[in-house]
CSV table of C-alpha atoms and ligand atoms in Angstrom, one decimal:
chain,number,residue,atom,x,y,z
A,874,MET,CA,55.3,-30.0,42.1
A,875,ALA,CA,51.8,-31.0,41.2
A,876,VAL,CA,48.6,-29.0,41.5
A,877,SER,CA,46.2,-30.7,43.8
A,878,THR,CA,42.6,-31.0,42.6
A,879,LEU,CA,41.5,-32.7,45.8
A,880,ASN,CA,40.4,-31.5,49.2
A,881,SER,CA,40.7,-34.8,50.9
A,882,ASP,CA,43.8,-36.8,51.5
A,883,PRO,CA,45.8,-37.0,48.2
A,884,PRO,CA,45.7,-40.5,46.8
A,885,GLU,CA,49.1,-42.2,46.5
A,886,ALA,CA,51.3,-41.7,43.5
A,887,GLY,CA,52.2,-44.8,41.7
A,888,GLY,CA,54.5,-45.7,38.8
A,889,SER,CA,54.8,-48.7,36.6
A,890,SER,CA,58.3,-49.6,35.3
A,891,THR,CA,57.4,-48.4,31.8
A,892,VAL,CA,56.0,-45.0,32.9
A,893,LYS,CA,58.1,-42.1,33.7
A,894,GLY,CA,55.4,-39.7,34.9
A,895,LEU,CA,53.2,-36.9,33.6
A,896,LYS,CA,54.4,-34.3,31.1
A,897,CYS,CA,52.9,-31.0,30.0
A,898,ARG,CA,52.1,-31.1,26.3
A,899,GLU,CA,52.8,-27.4,25.9
A,900,CYS,CA,55.7,-26.4,28.2
A,901,GLY,CA,57.2,-29.9,28.8
A,902,GLU,CA,57.1,-29.5,32.6
A,903,ARG,CA,57.2,-32.9,34.3
A,904,TYR,CA,55.0,-34.2,37.2
A,905,GLU,CA,54.8,-37.3,39.3
A,906,LEU,CA,52.0,-39.7,38.4
A,907,ALA,CA,49.0,-38.3,40.1
A,908,PRO,CA,45.3,-37.7,39.3
A,909,GLU,CA,46.1,-34.4,37.6
A,910,HIS,CA,45.3,-33.2,34.1
A,911,VAL,CA,46.4,-29.5,33.9
A,912,CYS,CA,49.9,-28.0,34.0
A,913,GLY,CA,50.3,-25.7,37.0
A,914,PHE,CA,52.6,-23.4,35.0
A,915,CYS,CA,50.9,-22.9,31.7
A,916,PHE,CA,47.5,-24.7,32.0
A,917,GLY,CA,48.4,-27.0,29.2
A,918,PRO,CA,47.1,-30.6,29.2
A,919,LEU,CA,49.2,-33.3,30.9
A,920,GLU,CA,50.1,-36.5,29.1
A,921,ILE,CA,51.7,-39.8,30.2
A,922,GLU,CA,55.4,-40.0,29.5
A,923,TYR,CA,56.8,-43.5,28.9
A,924,ASP,CA,60.3,-44.9,29.0
A,925,TYR,CA,60.5,-46.4,25.5
A,926,GLU,CA,63.9,-47.9,26.2
A,927,VAL,CA,62.4,-50.1,28.9
A,928,ILE,CA,59.4,-50.9,26.7
A,929,GLY,CA,61.8,-51.8,23.8
A,930,LYS,CA,63.7,-54.2,26.0
A,931,THR,CA,60.5,-56.0,27.3
A,932,THR,CA,58.1,-56.2,24.4
A,933,SER,CA,58.0,-58.1,21.1
A,934,ARG,CA,55.4,-59.3,18.6
A,935,GLU,CA,55.8,-62.8,20.0
A,936,LEU,CA,55.2,-61.7,23.6
A,937,ILE,CA,52.1,-59.7,22.7
A,938,GLU,CA,50.7,-62.6,20.5
A,939,SER,CA,51.2,-65.0,23.4
A,940,ARG,CA,48.9,-63.1,25.6
A,941,ALA,CA,45.1,-63.3,26.0
A,942,PRO,CA,43.0,-61.5,23.3
A,943,ASN,CA,42.1,-58.3,25.1
A,944,MET,CA,43.6,-54.8,25.3
A,945,TRP,CA,45.9,-55.7,28.2
A,946,ARG,CA,48.2,-57.6,25.8
A,947,TYR,CA,49.7,-54.1,25.2
A,948,LYS,CA,50.0,-53.4,28.9
A,949,GLU,CA,53.5,-52.0,28.7
A,950,PHE,CA,52.0,-49.1,26.6
A,951,LEU,CA,49.3,-48.4,29.2
A,952,PRO,CA,49.8,-46.4,32.5
A,953,LEU,CA,48.9,-48.9,35.2
A,954,SER,CA,51.4,-49.8,38.0
A,955,GLY,CA,49.9,-53.2,38.6
A,956,GLU,CA,47.6,-55.5,36.7
A,957,ALA,CA,44.2,-54.2,35.5
A,958,THR,CA,41.4,-54.6,38.0
A,959,VAL,CA,38.6,-53.1,36.0
A,960,GLY,CA,37.7,-54.1,32.4
A,961,LYS,CA,40.0,-57.1,32.4
A,962,GLN,CA,38.4,-58.5,29.3
A,963,VAL,CA,37.9,-55.4,27.2
A,964,GLY,CA,39.1,-55.1,23.6
A,965,PHE,CA,40.4,-57.3,20.8
A,966,THR,CA,37.3,-56.6,18.7
A,967,PRO,CA,37.2,-57.9,15.1
A,968,LEU,CA,39.0,-56.2,12.3
A,969,VAL,CA,36.7,-57.0,9.4
A,970,ARG,CA,37.8,-57.1,5.7
A,971,ALA,CA,34.9,-55.1,4.2
A,972,GLU,CA,34.7,-56.8,0.8
A,973,ASN,CA,31.1,-55.8,0.0
A,974,LEU,CA,31.3,-52.2,1.1
A,975,GLY,CA,34.6,-51.9,-0.6
A,976,ARG,CA,33.2,-53.2,-3.9
A,977,GLU,CA,30.3,-50.8,-3.6
A,978,LEU,CA,32.6,-47.9,-3.1
A,979,GLY,CA,35.2,-49.1,-5.7
A,980,LEU,CA,37.9,-49.8,-3.1
A,981,LYS,CA,40.6,-52.4,-3.1
A,982,GLU,CA,41.4,-52.8,0.5
A,983,LEU,CA,38.9,-51.6,3.1
A,984,TYR,CA,38.6,-52.7,6.7
A,985,ILE,CA,36.4,-52.0,9.6
A,986,LYS,CA,37.7,-52.0,13.2
A,987,ASN,CA,34.5,-53.0,14.8
A,988,ASP,CA,34.2,-51.6,18.4
A,989,ALA,CA,30.4,-51.7,18.0
A,990,VAL,CA,30.8,-55.1,19.7
A,991,ASN,CA,33.3,-54.1,22.3
A,992,TYR,CA,32.8,-55.7,25.7
A,993,PRO,CA,30.9,-55.0,27.9
A,994,THR,CA,28.9,-51.9,26.7
A,995,LEU,CA,29.3,-52.0,22.9
A,996,SER,CA,31.5,-48.9,22.3
A,997,PHE,CA,35.2,-48.0,22.3
A,998,LYS,CA,34.6,-46.2,25.6
A,999,ASP,CA,35.1,-49.5,27.4
A,1000,ARG,CA,38.8,-49.2,26.6
A,1001,VAL,CA,39.2,-45.7,28.2
A,1002,VAL,CA,37.1,-46.7,31.2
A,1003,ALA,CA,39.1,-49.9,31.8
A,1004,VAL,CA,42.3,-47.8,32.2
A,1005,ALA,CA,40.7,-44.9,34.0
A,1006,LEU,CA,39.0,-47.0,36.7
A,1007,SER,CA,41.9,-49.4,37.1
A,1008,LYS,CA,44.1,-46.4,37.7
A,1009,ALA,CA,41.5,-44.7,39.9
A,1010,ARG,CA,41.6,-47.7,42.2
A,1011,GLU,CA,45.4,-47.6,42.3
A,1012,PHE,CA,45.1,-44.0,43.3
A,1013,GLY,CA,42.7,-45.0,46.1
A,1014,PHE,CA,39.5,-43.4,44.8
A,1015,LYS,CA,36.3,-44.8,46.0
A,1016,VAL,CA,33.7,-43.1,43.7
A,1017,ALA,CA,33.7,-43.1,39.9
A,1018,ALA,CA,32.1,-40.3,37.8
A,1019,CYS,CA,32.1,-38.9,34.3
A,1020,ALA,CA,30.7,-36.2,32.0
A,1021,SER,CA,29.3,-38.1,29.0
A,1022,THR,CA,27.6,-37.8,25.6
A,1023,GLY,CA,26.2,-41.3,26.2
A,1024,ASN,CA,28.6,-44.1,25.6
A,1025,LEU,CA,31.0,-43.1,28.4
A,1026,ALA,CA,28.0,-43.0,30.8
A,1027,ASN,CA,27.1,-46.6,29.8
A,1028,SER,CA,30.7,-47.8,30.3
A,1029,VAL,CA,31.4,-46.1,33.6
A,1030,ALA,CA,28.1,-47.3,35.0
A,1031,ALA,CA,28.7,-50.9,33.9
A,1032,ASN,CA,32.4,-51.2,34.8
A,1033,ALA,CA,31.9,-49.4,38.1
A,1034,ALA,CA,29.1,-51.9,38.9
A,1035,GLU,CA,31.4,-54.8,38.2
A,1036,ALA,CA,34.2,-53.2,40.3
A,1037,GLY,CA,31.8,-52.5,43.2
A,1038,MET,CA,32.4,-48.8,43.0
A,1039,PRO,CA,29.5,-46.3,43.4
A,1040,ALA,CA,29.2,-44.2,40.2
A,1041,VAL,CA,27.8,-40.7,39.5
A,1042,VAL,CA,27.2,-40.1,35.8
A,1043,PHE,CA,26.5,-36.7,34.3
A,1044,ILE,CA,24.8,-36.4,30.9
A,1045,PRO,CA,22.9,-33.9,28.8
A,1046,ALA,CA,19.2,-34.5,29.4
A,1047,ASP,CA,18.3,-34.9,25.7
A,1048,LEU,CA,20.2,-38.2,25.1
A,1049,GLU,CA,18.8,-41.2,23.3
A,1050,GLN,CA,16.7,-43.6,25.4
A,1051,GLY,CA,19.2,-46.4,24.7
A,1052,LYS,CA,22.0,-44.4,26.2
A,1053,ILE,CA,19.9,-43.4,29.3
A,1054,LEU,CA,18.4,-46.8,30.0
A,1055,GLY,CA,21.8,-48.4,29.2
A,1056,SER,CA,23.2,-46.4,32.2
A,1057,LEU,CA,20.3,-46.6,34.6
A,1058,ILE,CA,20.2,-50.4,34.4
A,1059,TYR,CA,23.5,-50.8,36.3
A,1060,GLY,CA,22.3,-48.9,39.3
A,1061,ALA,CA,24.5,-45.8,38.9
A,1062,ARG,CA,23.3,-42.4,39.9
A,1063,ILE,CA,22.4,-40.6,36.7
A,1064,VAL,CA,22.3,-36.8,36.7
A,1065,ALA,CA,20.7,-35.4,33.6
A,1066,ILE,CA,21.7,-31.7,33.1
A,1067,HIS,CA,19.4,-29.3,31.3
A,1068,GLY,CA,22.1,-28.0,28.9
A,1069,THR,CA,24.7,-29.0,26.3
A,1070,TYR,CA,27.6,-31.4,26.9
A,1071,ASP,CA,29.9,-28.5,27.3
A,1072,GLU,CA,27.8,-27.2,30.3
A,1073,VAL,CA,27.8,-30.8,31.7
A,1074,ASN,CA,31.6,-30.8,31.4
A,1075,ARG,CA,32.0,-27.4,33.0
A,1076,LEU,CA,30.0,-28.5,36.0
A,1077,CYS,CA,32.1,-31.7,36.3
A,1078,SER,CA,35.3,-29.6,36.4
A,1079,GLU,CA,33.9,-27.7,39.4
A,1080,ILE,CA,32.8,-31.0,41.0
A,1081,ALA,CA,36.3,-32.4,40.5
A,1082,ASN,CA,37.7,-29.5,42.5
A,1083,LYS,CA,35.4,-30.1,45.4
A,1084,TYR,CA,34.7,-33.9,45.6
A,1085,PRO,CA,37.4,-36.6,45.9
A,1086,TRP,CA,36.0,-38.5,42.9
A,1087,ALA,CA,37.6,-40.1,40.0
A,1088,ILE,CA,35.9,-38.2,37.2
A,1089,VAL,CA,37.4,-40.3,34.4
A,1090,ASN,CA,37.5,-37.7,31.7
A,1091,VAL,CA,38.4,-34.8,33.9
A,1092,ASN,CA,40.9,-35.4,36.7
A,1093,ILE,CA,41.8,-38.9,35.4
A,1094,ARG,CA,41.9,-37.7,31.7
A,1095,PRO,CA,45.6,-38.4,30.9
A,1096,PHE,CA,45.1,-42.0,32.0
A,1097,TYR,CA,41.7,-42.4,30.4
A,1098,ALA,CA,42.9,-41.1,27.1
A,1099,GLU,CA,45.7,-43.7,26.9
A,1100,GLY,CA,43.1,-46.5,26.8
A,1101,SER,CA,42.1,-45.4,23.3
A,1102,LYS,CA,45.5,-46.4,22.0
A,1103,ALA,CA,44.5,-50.1,22.3
A,1104,MET,CA,42.1,-49.7,19.4
A,1105,ALA,CA,45.0,-48.7,17.2
A,1106,PHE,CA,47.4,-51.3,18.5
A,1107,GLU,CA,44.8,-54.0,17.7
A,1108,THR,CA,44.2,-52.5,14.2
A,1109,ALA,CA,47.9,-52.7,13.4
A,1110,GLU,CA,48.4,-56.2,14.8
A,1111,GLN,CA,45.3,-57.6,13.2
A,1112,LEU,CA,46.4,-56.1,9.9
A,1113,GLY,CA,49.5,-58.4,10.1
A,1114,TRP,CA,51.7,-55.9,12.1
A,1115,ARG,CA,51.3,-53.0,9.7
A,1116,VAL,CA,49.8,-49.5,9.8
A,1117,PRO,CA,47.1,-48.9,7.2
A,1118,LYS,CA,47.7,-46.0,4.7
A,1119,HIS,CA,44.5,-44.3,5.8
A,1120,THR,CA,42.5,-44.4,9.0
A,1121,ILE,CA,39.2,-42.5,9.4
A,1122,VAL,CA,38.3,-41.7,13.0
A,1123,PRO,CA,35.1,-40.0,14.4
A,1124,MET,CA,35.8,-37.0,16.7
A,1125,ALA,CA,34.0,-35.7,19.7
A,1126,GLY,CA,36.5,-34.2,22.1
A,1127,GLY,CA,39.2,-35.2,19.6
A,1128,SER,CA,41.1,-37.6,21.9
A,1129,LEU,CA,40.7,-40.9,20.1
A,1130,ILE,CA,42.1,-39.6,16.8
A,1131,THR,CA,45.2,-38.3,18.6
A,1132,LYS,CA,45.7,-41.6,20.3
A,1133,TYR,CA,45.3,-43.6,17.0
A,1134,HIS,CA,48.2,-41.4,15.8
A,1135,LYS,CA,50.3,-41.9,19.0
A,1136,ALA,CA,49.8,-45.6,19.0
A,1137,TYR,CA,50.9,-46.0,15.4
A,1138,CYS,CA,54.0,-43.9,16.2
A,1139,GLU,CA,54.8,-45.9,19.3
A,1140,PHE,CA,54.6,-49.2,17.3
A,1141,GLN,CA,56.9,-47.7,14.6
A,1142,LYS,CA,59.3,-46.3,17.1
A,1143,LEU,CA,59.7,-49.7,18.7
A,1144,GLY,CA,60.0,-51.6,15.4
A,1145,LEU,CA,56.8,-53.6,16.0
A,1146,VAL,CA,55.7,-52.3,12.6
A,1147,ASP,CA,57.6,-50.9,9.6
A,1148,GLN,CA,58.0,-47.1,9.2
A,1149,THR,CA,55.4,-46.5,6.5
A,1150,ASP,CA,53.7,-43.2,5.8
A,1151,PHE,CA,50.1,-43.0,7.0
A,1152,LYS,CA,47.4,-40.5,7.0
A,1153,VAL,CA,44.8,-39.9,9.7
A,1154,TRP,CA,41.4,-38.4,8.8
A,1155,GLY,CA,38.9,-37.0,11.2
A,1156,ALA,CA,35.1,-37.2,10.9
A,1157,GLN,CA,32.3,-35.1,12.5
A,1158,ALA,CA,28.7,-34.2,11.9
A,1159,THR,CA,28.0,-31.0,10.1
A,1160,GLY,CA,25.7,-30.0,13.0
A,1161,CYS,CA,28.7,-30.0,15.4
A,1162,ASN,CA,31.9,-29.6,13.4
A,1163,PRO,CA,34.3,-27.4,15.4
A,1164,ILE,CA,37.3,-29.5,14.5
A,1165,THR,CA,36.6,-30.3,10.8
A,1166,ASN,CA,35.6,-26.7,10.3
A,1167,ALA,CA,39.0,-25.6,11.5
A,1168,VAL,CA,40.8,-28.2,9.3
A,1169,LYS,CA,38.8,-27.1,6.3
A,1170,ASN,CA,39.6,-23.4,6.9
A,1171,ASP,CA,43.2,-24.3,7.7
A,1172,THR,CA,43.3,-22.6,11.1
A,1173,ASP,CA,44.2,-24.2,14.4
A,1174,LEU,CA,41.9,-21.8,16.2
A,1175,ILE,CA,39.0,-24.1,17.1
A,1176,ARG,CA,35.8,-22.0,17.1
A,1177,PRO,CA,33.4,-23.6,19.6
A,1178,VAL,CA,29.9,-24.6,18.4
A,1179,LYS,CA,27.5,-23.1,20.9
A,1180,THR,CA,24.4,-25.1,20.2
A,1181,PRO,CA,25.2,-28.5,18.6
A,1182,ASN,CA,22.4,-29.8,16.4
A,1183,THR,CA,22.9,-33.3,15.1
A,1184,ILE,CA,21.6,-36.9,15.5
A,1185,ALA,CA,25.2,-37.9,16.2
A,1186,LYS,CA,24.8,-37.0,19.9
A,1187,SER,CA,27.8,-39.1,21.0
A,1188,LEU,CA,30.0,-36.7,18.9
A,1189,ALA,CA,28.2,-33.5,19.9
A,1190,ILE,CA,30.9,-31.7,21.8
A,1191,GLY,CA,30.9,-28.0,20.8
A,1192,ASN,CA,34.2,-27.1,22.6
A,1193,PRO,CA,36.5,-30.1,22.1
A,1194,ALA,CA,39.3,-30.5,24.7
A,1195,ASP,CA,41.7,-32.0,22.3
A,1196,GLY,CA,40.5,-30.1,19.2
A,1197,TYR,CA,43.9,-28.4,18.6
A,1198,TYR,CA,45.8,-31.7,18.9
A,1199,ALA,CA,43.4,-33.5,16.6
A,1200,PHE,CA,43.9,-30.7,14.1
A,1201,LYS,CA,47.6,-31.1,14.3
A,1202,VAL,CA,47.5,-34.9,13.8
A,1203,MET,CA,45.4,-34.5,10.6
A,1204,LYS,CA,47.7,-31.7,9.3
A,1205,ASP,CA,51.0,-33.4,10.2
A,1206,THR,CA,50.1,-36.8,8.6
A,1207,GLY,CA,48.8,-35.2,5.4
A,1208,GLY,CA,45.2,-36.3,6.1
A,1209,GLY,CA,42.3,-34.0,6.8
A,1210,GLY,CA,38.8,-33.8,8.0
A,1211,GLU,CA,35.2,-33.7,6.7
A,1212,ASP,CA,31.7,-33.6,8.1
A,1213,VAL,CA,28.4,-35.0,6.9
A,1214,THR,CA,24.7,-34.0,7.4
A,1215,ASP,CA,22.1,-36.0,9.4
A,1216,GLU,CA,20.7,-37.4,6.2
A,1217,GLU,CA,24.1,-38.6,5.0
A,1218,ILE,CA,24.6,-40.2,8.5
A,1219,VAL,CA,21.5,-42.3,8.3
A,1220,ASP,CA,22.1,-43.2,4.7
A,1221,SER,CA,25.6,-44.4,5.6
A,1222,MET,CA,24.3,-46.4,8.6
A,1223,LYS,CA,22.0,-48.2,6.2
A,1224,LEU,CA,24.8,-48.7,3.7
A,1225,LEU,CA,27.1,-50.3,6.3
A,1226,ALA,CA,24.3,-52.5,7.6
A,1227,ARG,CA,23.2,-53.6,4.1
A,1228,THR,CA,26.7,-54.4,2.8
A,1229,GLU,CA,28.5,-55.7,5.9
A,1230,GLY,CA,25.8,-56.7,8.4
A,1231,ILE,CA,27.1,-54.2,10.9
A,1232,PHE,CA,24.6,-52.0,12.8
A,1233,THR,CA,26.5,-49.0,13.9
A,1234,GLU,CA,25.3,-46.0,15.8
A,1235,THR,CA,25.1,-42.5,14.4
A,1236,ALA,CA,28.9,-41.9,15.0
A,1237,GLY,CA,29.6,-44.9,12.7
A,1238,GLY,CA,27.3,-43.3,10.1
A,1239,VAL,CA,29.5,-40.2,10.4
A,1240,THR,CA,32.7,-42.2,9.7
A,1241,VAL,CA,31.3,-44.1,6.7
A,1242,GLY,CA,29.7,-40.9,5.4
A,1243,VAL,CA,33.0,-39.1,5.6
A,1244,LEU,CA,34.8,-41.9,3.7
A,1245,ARG,CA,32.3,-41.5,0.9
A,1246,LYS,CA,32.8,-37.8,0.9
A,1247,LEU,CA,36.6,-38.0,0.8
A,1248,LEU,CA,36.4,-40.5,-2.1
A,1249,ALA,CA,34.0,-38.3,-4.0
A,1250,GLN,CA,36.5,-35.5,-3.5
A,1251,GLY,CA,39.3,-37.7,-4.8
A,1252,ARG,CA,41.4,-37.3,-1.7
A,1253,ILE,CA,41.8,-41.0,-0.9
A,1254,PRO,CA,43.2,-43.2,-3.7
A,1255,THR,CA,41.0,-46.3,-4.2
A,1256,ASP,CA,43.8,-48.8,-4.3
A,1257,GLU,CA,45.3,-48.0,-0.8
A,1258,SER,CA,44.5,-49.7,2.5
A,1259,ILE,CA,41.8,-47.9,4.5
A,1260,VAL,CA,40.6,-48.6,8.0
A,1261,LEU,CA,37.3,-47.2,9.4
A,1262,ALA,CA,37.1,-46.8,13.2
A,1263,ILE,CA,33.6,-47.9,14.0
A,1264,THR,CA,33.1,-46.9,17.6
A,1265,GLY,CA,29.6,-47.6,18.7
A,1266,ASN,CA,26.5,-49.8,18.4
A,1267,GLY,CA,23.3,-49.0,16.5
A,1268,LEU,CA,21.0,-50.5,19.1
A,1269,LYS,CA,21.7,-47.5,21.3
A,1270,THR,CA,20.6,-44.9,18.8
A,1271,GLN,CA,17.4,-46.4,17.4
A,1272,GLU,CA,15.6,-43.0,17.3
A,1273,ALA,CA,17.9,-42.0,14.4
A,1274,ILE,CA,16.4,-44.6,12.1
A,1275,VAL,CA,12.8,-44.9,13.2
A,1276,GLY,CA,10.6,-44.5,10.0
A,1277,LYS,CA,13.7,-44.6,7.8
A,1278,VAL,CA,14.2,-48.3,7.3
A,1279,GLY,CA,10.7,-49.4,6.3
A,1280,GLU,CA,8.1,-51.3,8.3
A,1281,PRO,CA,7.5,-55.0,8.8
A,1282,GLU,CA,4.7,-56.6,6.7
A,1283,HIS,CA,1.8,-57.6,9.1
A,1284,ILE,CA,-0.3,-60.7,8.5
A,1285,ASN,CA,-2.2,-63.3,10.6
A,1286,ALA,CA,-0.6,-66.7,11.2
A,1287,LYS,CA,-2.3,-68.2,8.1
A,1288,ILE,CA,-0.6,-69.7,5.1
A,1289,GLU,CA,-3.1,-68.1,2.7
A,1290,GLU,CA,-2.2,-64.7,4.0
A,1291,PHE,CA,1.5,-65.4,3.6
A,1292,GLU,CA,1.0,-66.6,0.1
A,1293,ALA,CA,-1.1,-63.6,-0.7
A,1294,LEU,CA,1.8,-61.5,0.4
A,1295,VAL,CA,4.4,-63.3,-1.7
A,1296,GLY,CA,2.1,-63.5,-4.7
A,1297,GLU,CA,1.6,-66.1,-7.4
A,1298,SER,CA,5.3,-66.9,-8.0
A,1299,GLY,CA,5.6,-68.2,-4.4
A,1300,ASN,CA,9.0,-66.7,-4.3
A,1301,PRO,CA,9.3,-64.7,-1.0
A,1302,ILE,CA,12.4,-62.8,-2.0
B,2013,PLP,C1,33.3,-40.6,22.6
B,2013,PLP,C2,33.0,-41.2,21.2
B,2013,PLP,C3,33.9,-40.9,20.1
B,2013,PLP,C4,35.0,-39.9,20.1
B,2013,PLP,O1,35.6,-39.6,21.3
B,2013,PLP,P1,36.8,-38.5,21.5
B,2013,PLP,O2,37.9,-39.3,22.0
B,2013,PLP,O3,36.2,-37.6,22.5
B,2013,PLP,O4,37.0,-37.8,20.2
B,2013,PLP,C5,33.7,-41.5,18.9
B,2013,PLP,N1,32.6,-42.4,18.8
B,2013,PLP,C6,31.8,-42.7,19.8
B,2013,PLP,C7,30.7,-43.6,19.5
B,2013,PLP,C8,32.0,-42.1,21.0
B,2013,PLP,O5,31.1,-42.4,22.0
B,2014,ZN,ZN1,52.8,-26.5,30.9
């Protein structure tokens, strides 16, 4: 029995050969594949259940490597019934060996999984949207929607445009220009709510009960969330089929970090990588730190932050849907969590740009900043492998660095003026 969240005709249930159905994370109740996200018995969140025996018989490193370089090379681990129809080219972003940043921080083996250059909208959200909208079409939905802190808005608007689906995108009104314009350009209907993200999300839950829309992170959430696993699968494959000892992941609702963990476990379970110990670390901004605050206080009771106040707006979720599960992943792997101030965020954005030539958004500054903090606390050994999940692009959050990266030097187009600028030595550097 599944609880219906739709008033119109229920979309058809589907099932790929590797997917068994939906399962409640709390009470274990099973459901057919449907656009549902809450257990009808205990109100726990629903998750995709796979048939790992079937996956084990069909996948191998060689098969995966023979496929095109995008996230669908792991399609057996993703919950579509047929081939992807939205976001067919998403994923397989670079895993960069960060020699310069590593040297600066005294680290032997540091990598950056760079989703700041994910296709098409420059954040890891293109992965979740590719799965959510492909699945929404399998279910027969005609309209795409989302509640977003910015990057999801960009990705739903862009991918829906390409798929020819009308889209309605809900955002808090105070987002960065880059995130707002980067949604409007695709012709989606953008609804800016005067309130926090949590208020936007609450409204979207009500809308999901009334309108037959695929709200990717509400009624399609179990499918949406699985898309995040591809970032971790790629990390392990690009590392030479191995799980890094430490992975640092930025947290908003806390979904991505749990899926990094799930993906590593799935690869281990199927023998695609060795069974090595790994630790997962979560990163937030101090101005909105409900999950890291719980981890630091060693309590799984996530106290919501009522009025988030940070430049890391993409992470500013005061009441994180997956906070409890994120907490568990950090505890169970022996990792942990930390948060950093706005000043530390900007400083770390600058450090990453100066050392590696990577311009990340504020969320990336959070991740790099938390690595520095954990190193200062001596919690991550300097000779072990570390991967930073860099999830978004700095061009979208330019407000954060205005006035903090200097100014260009202005002259007229005259050689004398240039030489006056560089001085007697004639050396411009
Ligand atoms: C959404 C987002 C995250 C985290 O997402 P959750 O899965 O909700 O924790 C991290 N980084 C960026 C840039 C994001 O947009
Ligand atoms: Zn349940």
